XYZ file of N, CA and C in Angstrom:
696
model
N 45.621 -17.316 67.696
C 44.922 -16.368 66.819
C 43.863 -15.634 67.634
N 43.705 -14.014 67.423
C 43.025 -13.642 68.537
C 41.477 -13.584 67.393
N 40.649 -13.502 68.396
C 38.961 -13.649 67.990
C 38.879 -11.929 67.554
N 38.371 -12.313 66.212
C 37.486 -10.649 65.553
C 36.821 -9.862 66.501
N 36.814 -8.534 66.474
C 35.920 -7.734 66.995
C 35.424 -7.030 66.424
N 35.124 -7.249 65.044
C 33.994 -6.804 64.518
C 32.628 -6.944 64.657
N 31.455 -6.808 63.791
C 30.396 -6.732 64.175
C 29.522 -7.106 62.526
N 28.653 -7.135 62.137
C 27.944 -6.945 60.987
C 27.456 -5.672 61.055
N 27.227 -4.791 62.394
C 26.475 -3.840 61.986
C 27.865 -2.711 61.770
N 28.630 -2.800 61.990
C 29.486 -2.051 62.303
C 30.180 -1.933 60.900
N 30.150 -3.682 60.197
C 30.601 -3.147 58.883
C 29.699 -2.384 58.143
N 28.285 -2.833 58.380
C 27.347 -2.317 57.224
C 27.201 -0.719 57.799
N 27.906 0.126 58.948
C 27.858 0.988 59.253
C 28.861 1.651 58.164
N 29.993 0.760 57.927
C 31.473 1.481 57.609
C 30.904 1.641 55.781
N 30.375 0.688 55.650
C 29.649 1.003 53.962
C 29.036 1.800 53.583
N 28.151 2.277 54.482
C 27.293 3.402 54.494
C 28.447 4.988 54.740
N 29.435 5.087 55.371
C 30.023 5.864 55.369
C 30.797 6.142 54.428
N 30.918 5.081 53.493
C 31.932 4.949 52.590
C 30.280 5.638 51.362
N 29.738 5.142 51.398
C 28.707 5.545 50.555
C 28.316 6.821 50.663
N 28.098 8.252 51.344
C 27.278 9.194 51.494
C 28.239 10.031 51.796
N 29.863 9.600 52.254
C 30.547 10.397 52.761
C 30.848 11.229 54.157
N 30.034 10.974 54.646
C 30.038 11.611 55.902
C 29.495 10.468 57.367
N 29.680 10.697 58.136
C 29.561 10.180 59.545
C 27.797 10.207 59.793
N 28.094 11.748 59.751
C 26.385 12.350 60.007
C 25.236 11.796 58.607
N 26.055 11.897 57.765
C 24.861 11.559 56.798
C 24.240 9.594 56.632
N 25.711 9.222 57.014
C 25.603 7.759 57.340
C 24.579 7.199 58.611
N 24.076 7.861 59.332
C 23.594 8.103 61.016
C 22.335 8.252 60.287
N 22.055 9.167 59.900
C 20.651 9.494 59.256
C 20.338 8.439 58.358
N 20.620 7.544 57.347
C 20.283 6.411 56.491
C 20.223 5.140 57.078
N 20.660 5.145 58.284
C 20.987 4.076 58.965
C 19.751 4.352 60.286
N 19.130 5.369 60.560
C 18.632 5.657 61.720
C 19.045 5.279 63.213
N 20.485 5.376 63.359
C 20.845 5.941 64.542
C 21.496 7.168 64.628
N 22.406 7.401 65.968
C 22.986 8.810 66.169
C 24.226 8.771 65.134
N 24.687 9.943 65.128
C 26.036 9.810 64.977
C 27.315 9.407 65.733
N 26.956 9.541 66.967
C 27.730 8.791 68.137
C 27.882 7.610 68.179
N 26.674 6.776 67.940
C 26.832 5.681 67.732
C 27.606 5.049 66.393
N 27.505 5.653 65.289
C 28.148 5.094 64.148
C 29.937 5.605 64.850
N 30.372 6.692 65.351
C 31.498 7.005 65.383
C 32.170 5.738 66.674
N 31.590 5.406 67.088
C 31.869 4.744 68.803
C 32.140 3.530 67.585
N 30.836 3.222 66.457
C 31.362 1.738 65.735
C 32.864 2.119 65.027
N 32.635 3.085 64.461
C 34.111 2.911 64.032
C 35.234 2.809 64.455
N 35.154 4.051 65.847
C 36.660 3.617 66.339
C 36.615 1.943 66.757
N 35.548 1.540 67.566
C 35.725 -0.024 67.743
C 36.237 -1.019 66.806
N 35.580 -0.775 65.699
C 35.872 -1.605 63.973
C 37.717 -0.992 63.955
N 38.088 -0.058 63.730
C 39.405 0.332 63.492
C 40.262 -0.125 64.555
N 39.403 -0.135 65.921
C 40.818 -1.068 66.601
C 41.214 -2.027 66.955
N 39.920 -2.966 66.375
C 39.788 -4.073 66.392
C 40.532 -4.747 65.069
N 40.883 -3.970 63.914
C 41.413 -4.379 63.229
C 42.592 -3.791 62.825
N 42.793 -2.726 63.513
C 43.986 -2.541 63.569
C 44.892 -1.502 62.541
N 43.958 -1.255 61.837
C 43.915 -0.482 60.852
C 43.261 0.551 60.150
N 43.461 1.633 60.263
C 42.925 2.760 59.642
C 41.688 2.661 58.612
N 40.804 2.905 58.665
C 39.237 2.765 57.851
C 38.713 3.781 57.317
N 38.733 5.024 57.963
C 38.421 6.290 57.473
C 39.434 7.126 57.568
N 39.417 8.406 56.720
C 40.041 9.387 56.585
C 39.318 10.637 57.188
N 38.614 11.222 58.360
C 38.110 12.326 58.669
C 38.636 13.425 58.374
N 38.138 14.581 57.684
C 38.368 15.865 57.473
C 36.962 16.850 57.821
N 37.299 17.832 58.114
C 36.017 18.628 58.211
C 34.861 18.643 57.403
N 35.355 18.506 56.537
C 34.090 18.902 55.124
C 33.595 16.688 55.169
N 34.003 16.419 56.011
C 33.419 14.403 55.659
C 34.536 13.781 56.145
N 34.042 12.532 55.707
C 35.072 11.249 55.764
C 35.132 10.231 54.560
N 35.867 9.596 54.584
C 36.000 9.098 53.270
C 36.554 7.166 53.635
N 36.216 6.647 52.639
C 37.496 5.388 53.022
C 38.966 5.210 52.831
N 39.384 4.566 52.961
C 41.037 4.870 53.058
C 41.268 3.457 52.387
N 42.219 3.198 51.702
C 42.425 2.333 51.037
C 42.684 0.790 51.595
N 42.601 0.863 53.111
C 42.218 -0.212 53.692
C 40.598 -0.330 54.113
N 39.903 0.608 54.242
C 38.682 0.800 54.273
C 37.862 0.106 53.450
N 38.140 0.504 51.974
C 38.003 0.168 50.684
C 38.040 -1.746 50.626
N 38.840 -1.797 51.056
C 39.378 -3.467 50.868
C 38.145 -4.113 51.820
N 37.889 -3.209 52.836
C 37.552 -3.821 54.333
C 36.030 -4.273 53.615
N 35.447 -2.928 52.993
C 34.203 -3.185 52.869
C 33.858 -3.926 51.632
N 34.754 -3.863 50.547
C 34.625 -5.105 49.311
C 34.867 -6.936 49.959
N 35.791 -7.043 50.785
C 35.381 -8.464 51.352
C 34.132 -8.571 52.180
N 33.733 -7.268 52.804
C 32.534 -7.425 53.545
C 31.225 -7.858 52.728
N 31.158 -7.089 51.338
C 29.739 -7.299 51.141
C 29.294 -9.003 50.837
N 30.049 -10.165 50.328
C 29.449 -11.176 50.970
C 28.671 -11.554 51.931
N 29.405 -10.865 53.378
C 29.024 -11.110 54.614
C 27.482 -10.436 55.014
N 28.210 -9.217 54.264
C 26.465 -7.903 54.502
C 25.329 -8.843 53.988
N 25.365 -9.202 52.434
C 24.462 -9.580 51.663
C 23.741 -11.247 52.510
N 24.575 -12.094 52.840
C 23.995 -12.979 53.609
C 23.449 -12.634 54.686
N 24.100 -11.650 55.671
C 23.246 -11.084 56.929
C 21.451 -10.146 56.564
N 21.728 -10.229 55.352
C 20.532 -8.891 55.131
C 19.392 -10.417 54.769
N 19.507 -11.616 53.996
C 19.397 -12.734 53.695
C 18.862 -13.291 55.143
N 19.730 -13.349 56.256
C 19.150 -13.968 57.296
C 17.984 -13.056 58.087
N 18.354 -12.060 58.198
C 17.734 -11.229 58.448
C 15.758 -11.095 57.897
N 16.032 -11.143 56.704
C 14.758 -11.110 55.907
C 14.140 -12.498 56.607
N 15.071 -13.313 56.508
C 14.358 -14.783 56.929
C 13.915 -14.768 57.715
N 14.288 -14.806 58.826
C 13.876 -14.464 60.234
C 12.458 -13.873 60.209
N 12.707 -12.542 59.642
C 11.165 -11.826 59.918
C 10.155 -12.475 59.440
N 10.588 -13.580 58.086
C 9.290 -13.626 57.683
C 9.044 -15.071 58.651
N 9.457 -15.558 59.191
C 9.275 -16.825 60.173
C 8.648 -16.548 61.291
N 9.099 -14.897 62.091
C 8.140 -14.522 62.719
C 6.991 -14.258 62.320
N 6.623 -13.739 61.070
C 5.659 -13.939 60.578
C 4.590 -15.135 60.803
N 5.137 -15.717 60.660
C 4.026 -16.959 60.916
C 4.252 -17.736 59.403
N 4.230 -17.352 58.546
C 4.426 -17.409 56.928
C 5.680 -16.895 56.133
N 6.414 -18.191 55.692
C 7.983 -17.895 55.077
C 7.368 -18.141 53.508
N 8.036 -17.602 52.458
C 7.723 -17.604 51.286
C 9.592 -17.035 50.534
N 9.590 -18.281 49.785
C 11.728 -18.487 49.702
C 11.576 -18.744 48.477
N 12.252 -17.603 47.608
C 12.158 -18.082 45.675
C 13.741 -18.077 45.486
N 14.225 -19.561 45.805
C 16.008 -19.130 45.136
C 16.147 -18.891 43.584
N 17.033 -17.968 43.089
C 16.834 -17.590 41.789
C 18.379 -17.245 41.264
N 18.780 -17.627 40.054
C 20.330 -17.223 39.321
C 19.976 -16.764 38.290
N 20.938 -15.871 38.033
C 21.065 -14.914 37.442
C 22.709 -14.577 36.743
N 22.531 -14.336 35.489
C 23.864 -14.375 34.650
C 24.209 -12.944 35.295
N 25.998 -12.467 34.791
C 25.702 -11.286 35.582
C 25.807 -10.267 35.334
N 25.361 -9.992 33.910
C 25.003 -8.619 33.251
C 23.374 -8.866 33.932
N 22.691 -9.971 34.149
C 21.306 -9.683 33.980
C 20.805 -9.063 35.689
N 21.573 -9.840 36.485
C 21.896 -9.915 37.809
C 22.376 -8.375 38.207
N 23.176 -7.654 37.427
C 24.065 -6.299 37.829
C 23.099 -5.026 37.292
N 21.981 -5.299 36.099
C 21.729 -4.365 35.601
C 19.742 -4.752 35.779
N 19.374 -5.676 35.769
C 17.789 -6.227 35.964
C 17.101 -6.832 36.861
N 17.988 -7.857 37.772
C 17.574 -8.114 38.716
C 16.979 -7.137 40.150
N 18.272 -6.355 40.161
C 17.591 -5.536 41.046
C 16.230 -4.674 41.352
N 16.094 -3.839 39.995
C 14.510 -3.472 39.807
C 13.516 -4.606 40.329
N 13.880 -6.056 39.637
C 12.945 -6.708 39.614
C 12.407 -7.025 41.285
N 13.251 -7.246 42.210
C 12.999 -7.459 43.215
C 12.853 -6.315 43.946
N 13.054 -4.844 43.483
C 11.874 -3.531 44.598
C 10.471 -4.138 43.740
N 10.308 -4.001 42.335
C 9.253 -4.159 42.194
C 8.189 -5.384 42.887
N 8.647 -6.468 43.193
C 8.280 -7.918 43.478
C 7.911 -6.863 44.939
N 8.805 -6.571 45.829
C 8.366 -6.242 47.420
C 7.764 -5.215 47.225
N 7.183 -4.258 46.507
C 6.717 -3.228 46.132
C 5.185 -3.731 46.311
N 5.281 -5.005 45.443
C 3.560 -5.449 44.703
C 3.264 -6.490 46.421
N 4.017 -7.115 46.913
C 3.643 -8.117 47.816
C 3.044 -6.816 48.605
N 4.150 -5.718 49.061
C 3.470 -4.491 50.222
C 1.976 -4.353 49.871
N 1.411 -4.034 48.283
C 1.089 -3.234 48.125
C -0.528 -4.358 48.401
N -0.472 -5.482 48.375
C -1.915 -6.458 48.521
C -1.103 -6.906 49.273
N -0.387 -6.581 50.784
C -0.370 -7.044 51.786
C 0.022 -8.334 52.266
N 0.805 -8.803 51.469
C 1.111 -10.070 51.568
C 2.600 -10.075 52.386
N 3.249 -11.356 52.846
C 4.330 -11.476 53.768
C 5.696 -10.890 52.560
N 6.386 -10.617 52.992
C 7.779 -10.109 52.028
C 8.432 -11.650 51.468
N 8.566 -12.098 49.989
C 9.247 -12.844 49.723
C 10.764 -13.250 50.083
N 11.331 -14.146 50.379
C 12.855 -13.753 50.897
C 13.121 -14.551 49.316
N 14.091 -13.551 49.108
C 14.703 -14.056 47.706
C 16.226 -13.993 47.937
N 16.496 -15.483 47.453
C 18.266 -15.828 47.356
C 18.599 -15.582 46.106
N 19.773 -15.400 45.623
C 20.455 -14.499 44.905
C 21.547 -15.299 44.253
N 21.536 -16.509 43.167
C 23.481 -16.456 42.924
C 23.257 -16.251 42.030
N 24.726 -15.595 41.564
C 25.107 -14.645 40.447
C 26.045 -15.883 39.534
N 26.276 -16.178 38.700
C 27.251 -16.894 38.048
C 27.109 -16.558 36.200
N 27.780 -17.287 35.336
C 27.563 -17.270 34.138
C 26.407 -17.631 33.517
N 25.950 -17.920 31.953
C 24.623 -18.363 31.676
C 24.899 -19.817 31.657
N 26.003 -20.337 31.294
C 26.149 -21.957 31.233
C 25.865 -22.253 33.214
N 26.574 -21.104 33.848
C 26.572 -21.922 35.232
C 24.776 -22.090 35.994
N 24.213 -20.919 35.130
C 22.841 -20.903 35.812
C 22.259 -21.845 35.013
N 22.090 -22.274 34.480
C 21.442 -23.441 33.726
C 21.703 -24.427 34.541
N 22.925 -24.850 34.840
C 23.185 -26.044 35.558
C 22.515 -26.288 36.814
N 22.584 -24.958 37.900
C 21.921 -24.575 39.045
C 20.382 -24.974 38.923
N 19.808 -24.361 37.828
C 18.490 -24.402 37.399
C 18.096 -26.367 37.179
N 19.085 -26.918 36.420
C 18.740 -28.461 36.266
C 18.559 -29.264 37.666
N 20.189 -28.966 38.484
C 20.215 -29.291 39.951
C 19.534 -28.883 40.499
N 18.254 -28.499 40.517
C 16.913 -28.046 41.494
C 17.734 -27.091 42.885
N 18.552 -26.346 42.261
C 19.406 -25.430 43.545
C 19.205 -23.920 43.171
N 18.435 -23.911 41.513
C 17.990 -22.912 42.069
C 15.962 -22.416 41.529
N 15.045 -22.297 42.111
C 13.326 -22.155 40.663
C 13.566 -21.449 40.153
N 13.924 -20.097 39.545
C 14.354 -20.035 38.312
C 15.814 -19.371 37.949
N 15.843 -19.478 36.865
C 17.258 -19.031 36.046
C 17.200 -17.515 35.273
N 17.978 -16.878 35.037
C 17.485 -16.149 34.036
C 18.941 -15.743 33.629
N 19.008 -15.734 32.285
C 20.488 -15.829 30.936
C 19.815 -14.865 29.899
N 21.335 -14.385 29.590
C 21.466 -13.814 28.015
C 22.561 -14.752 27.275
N 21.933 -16.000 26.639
C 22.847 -16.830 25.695
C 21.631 -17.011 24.714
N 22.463 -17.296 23.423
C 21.296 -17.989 22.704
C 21.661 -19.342 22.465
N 22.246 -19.810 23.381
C 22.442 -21.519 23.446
C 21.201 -22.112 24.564
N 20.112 -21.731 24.450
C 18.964 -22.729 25.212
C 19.062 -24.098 25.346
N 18.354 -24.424 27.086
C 18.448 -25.754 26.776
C 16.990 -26.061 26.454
N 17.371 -27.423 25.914
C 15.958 -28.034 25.219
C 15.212 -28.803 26.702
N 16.178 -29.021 27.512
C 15.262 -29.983 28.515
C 14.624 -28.855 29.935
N 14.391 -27.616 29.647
C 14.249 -27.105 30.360
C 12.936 -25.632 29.485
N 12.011 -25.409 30.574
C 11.354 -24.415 29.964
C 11.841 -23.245 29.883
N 11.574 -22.457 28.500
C 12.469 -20.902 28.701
C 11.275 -19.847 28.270
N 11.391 -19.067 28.275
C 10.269 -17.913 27.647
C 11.416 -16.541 27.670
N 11.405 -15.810 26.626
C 11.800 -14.698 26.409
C 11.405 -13.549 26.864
N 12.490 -12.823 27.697
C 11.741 -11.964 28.220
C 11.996 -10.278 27.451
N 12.928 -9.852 27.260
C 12.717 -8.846 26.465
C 14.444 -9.107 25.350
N 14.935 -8.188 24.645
C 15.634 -7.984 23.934
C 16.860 -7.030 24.163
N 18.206 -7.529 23.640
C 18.962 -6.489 24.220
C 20.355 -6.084 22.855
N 20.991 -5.547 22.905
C 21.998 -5.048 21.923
C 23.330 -5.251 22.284
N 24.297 -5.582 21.750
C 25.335 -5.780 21.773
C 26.290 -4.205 21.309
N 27.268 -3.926 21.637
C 27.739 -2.906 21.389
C 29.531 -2.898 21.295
N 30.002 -2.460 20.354
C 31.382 -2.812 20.552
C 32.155 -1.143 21.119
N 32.891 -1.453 22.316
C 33.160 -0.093 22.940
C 34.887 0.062 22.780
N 35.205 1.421 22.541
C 36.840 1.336 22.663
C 36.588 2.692 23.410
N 38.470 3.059 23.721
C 38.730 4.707 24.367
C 38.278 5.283 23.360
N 38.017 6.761 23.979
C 37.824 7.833 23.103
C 38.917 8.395 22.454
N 40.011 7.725 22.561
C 41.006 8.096 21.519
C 41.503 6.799 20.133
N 40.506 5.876 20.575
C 40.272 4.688 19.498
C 40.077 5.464 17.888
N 40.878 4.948 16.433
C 40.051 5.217 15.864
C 38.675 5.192 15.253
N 38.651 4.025 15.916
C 36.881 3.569 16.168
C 35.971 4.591 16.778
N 36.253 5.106 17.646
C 35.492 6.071 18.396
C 35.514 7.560 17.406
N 36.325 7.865 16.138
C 35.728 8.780 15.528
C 34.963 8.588 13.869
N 34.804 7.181 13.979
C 34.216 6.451 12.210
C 33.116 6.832 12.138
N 32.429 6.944 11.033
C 31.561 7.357 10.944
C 30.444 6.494 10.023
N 31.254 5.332 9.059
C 30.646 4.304 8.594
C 30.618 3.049 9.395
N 29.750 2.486 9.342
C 29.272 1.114 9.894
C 31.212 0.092 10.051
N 30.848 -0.676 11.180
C 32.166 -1.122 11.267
C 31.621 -2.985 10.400
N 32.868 -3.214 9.664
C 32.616 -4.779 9.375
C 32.822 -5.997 9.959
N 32.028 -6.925 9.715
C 32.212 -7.722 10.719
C 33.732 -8.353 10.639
N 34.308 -8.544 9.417
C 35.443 -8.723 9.318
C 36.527 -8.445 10.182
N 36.350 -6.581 10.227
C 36.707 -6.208 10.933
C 37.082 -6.445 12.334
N 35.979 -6.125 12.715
C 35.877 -6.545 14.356
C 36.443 -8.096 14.786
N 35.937 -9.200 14.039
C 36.757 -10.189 14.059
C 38.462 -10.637 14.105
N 39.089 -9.666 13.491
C 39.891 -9.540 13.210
C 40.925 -8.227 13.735
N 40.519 -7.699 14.620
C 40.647 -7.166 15.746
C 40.734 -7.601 16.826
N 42.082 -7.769 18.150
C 42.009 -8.364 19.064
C 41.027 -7.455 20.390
N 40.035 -8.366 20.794
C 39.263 -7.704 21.513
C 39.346 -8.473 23.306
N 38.466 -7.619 23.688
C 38.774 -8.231 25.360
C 37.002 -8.346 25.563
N 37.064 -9.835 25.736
C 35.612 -10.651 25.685
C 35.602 -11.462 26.815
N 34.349 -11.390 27.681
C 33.949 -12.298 28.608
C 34.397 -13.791 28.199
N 34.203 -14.242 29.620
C 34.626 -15.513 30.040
C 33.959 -17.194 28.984
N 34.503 -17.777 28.871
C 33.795 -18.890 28.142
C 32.398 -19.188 29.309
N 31.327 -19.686 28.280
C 30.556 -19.663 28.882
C 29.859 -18.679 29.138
N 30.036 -17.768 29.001
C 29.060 -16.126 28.985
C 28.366 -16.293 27.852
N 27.041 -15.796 28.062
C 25.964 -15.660 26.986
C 26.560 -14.342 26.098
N 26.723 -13.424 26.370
C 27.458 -12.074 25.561
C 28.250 -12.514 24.435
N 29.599 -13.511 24.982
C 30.346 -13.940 24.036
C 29.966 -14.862 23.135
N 29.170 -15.556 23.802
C 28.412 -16.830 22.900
C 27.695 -16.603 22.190
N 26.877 -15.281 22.277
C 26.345 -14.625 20.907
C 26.917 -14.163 20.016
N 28.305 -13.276 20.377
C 29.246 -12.596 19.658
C 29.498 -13.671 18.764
N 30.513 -14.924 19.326
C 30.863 -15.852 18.313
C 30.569 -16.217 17.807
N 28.874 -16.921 18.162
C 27.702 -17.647 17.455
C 27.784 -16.468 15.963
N 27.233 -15.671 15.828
C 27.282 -14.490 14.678
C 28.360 -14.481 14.019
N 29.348 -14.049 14.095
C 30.607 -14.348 13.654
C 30.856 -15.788 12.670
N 30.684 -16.693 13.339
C 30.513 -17.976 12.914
C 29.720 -18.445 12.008
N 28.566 -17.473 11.967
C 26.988 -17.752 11.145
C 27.719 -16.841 9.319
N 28.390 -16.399 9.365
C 28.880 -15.645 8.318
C 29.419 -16.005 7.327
N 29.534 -16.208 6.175
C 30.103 -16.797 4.833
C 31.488 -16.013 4.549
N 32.352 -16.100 4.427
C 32.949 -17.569 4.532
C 33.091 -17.221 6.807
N 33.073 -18.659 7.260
C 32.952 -18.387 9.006
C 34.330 -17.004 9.146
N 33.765 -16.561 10.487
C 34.651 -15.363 10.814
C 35.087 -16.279 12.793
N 36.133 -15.784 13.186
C 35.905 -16.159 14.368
C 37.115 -14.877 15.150
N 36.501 -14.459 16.083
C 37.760 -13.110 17.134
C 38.682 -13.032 17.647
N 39.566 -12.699 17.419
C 40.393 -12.599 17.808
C 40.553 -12.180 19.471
N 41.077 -12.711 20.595
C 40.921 -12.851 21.666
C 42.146 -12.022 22.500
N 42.166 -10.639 23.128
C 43.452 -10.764 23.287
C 43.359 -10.952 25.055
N 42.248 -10.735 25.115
C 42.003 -11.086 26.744
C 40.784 -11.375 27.322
């Protein structure tokens, strides 16, 4: 088996190209030349053997092995950016490490703010950059993480709390039932019933998701009980 010749920077080069579209504009976000990002790519492409970009005058684009290349990559990116942070703050003199889970509506749509804001406020009274670890899983799986001391805190959208653990509420959110725009749902104009919707096969997160576990929980809370129909 022959040894990779890839690089980390070379992928997180090829992401960035895949992101902005262009070579040159990737060079500029990245603060090197453009020579240098192009020298990574042909290296990355012949090292793997396979086509990564599509160049045309007006940009470049990914190519449907490109695409693949850089969705298995971001594991790799996200831990390198992880070691990376670490490092600095060790040179520092002072490491400061908050592991934290996160369900993954809360993780895809809240977490992120939360952590510019967190390095925002440390910059801003001068303090060392927190390195913050990151797993993403369900609300049943972060709870568990949270009990196993693997991760200080948790944060879920279920309303199945545990009792042996502290929780505090942090804000409020809505549930929404979505179809195509050629649904006849999408042109009603009276309130839909819960009956209804129950009784409708719908496509609902995974057991164990706080989303669904509210959905059903409600459903369930209803005279005479209602429960959804599941079609995926």
């Amino acid at each position: 088996m022959s040894e990779p010749t890839h690089d980390v920077s070379a992928l997180r080069a090829l992401r960035e190209v895949g992101r902005q579209g262009s070579i040159a504009a990737a060079a500029a976000m990245l603060g090197v030349s453009q020579q240098a990002i192009s020298a990574r790519m042909r290296t990355l492409e012949r090292g793997m053997g396979v086509p990564l970009l599509a160049r045309t005058p007006s940009g470049s684009h990914l190519t449907e092995q490109g695409r693949l290349v850089v969705g298995w990559a971001e594991d790799v990116l996200d831990a390198a950016d992880r070691l990376e942070a670490g490092l600095r703050s060790i040179r520092s003199g002072v490491s400061h490490r908050l592991a934290i889970a996160a369900s993954q509506t809360v993780a895809e749509h809240l977490v992120p703010h939360w952590l510019i804001e967190l390095r925002a406020a440390e910059q801003a009274a001068g303090h060392q950059p927190t390195v913050v670890e990151l797993a993403v899983a369900n609300s049943t799986a972060v709870i568990e993480l949270v009990r196993d001391a693997k991760a200080d805190l948790g944060f879920i959208e279920t309303p199945h709390l545990p009792s042996d653990l502290v929780t505090a509420v942090l804000r409020d959110d809505e549930l929404l039932v979505v179809t195509t725009p050629g649904h006849p749902w999408a042109r009603r104009r009276r309130p839909l019933e819960l009956a209804e919707i129950a009784a409708t096969p719908l496509v609902m997160r995974e057991a164990g998701s706080g989303t669904r576990d509210t959905l059903t929980d409600h459903l369930a809370a209803q005279d005479p009980p209602l429960r959804p129909e599941i079609a995926m």
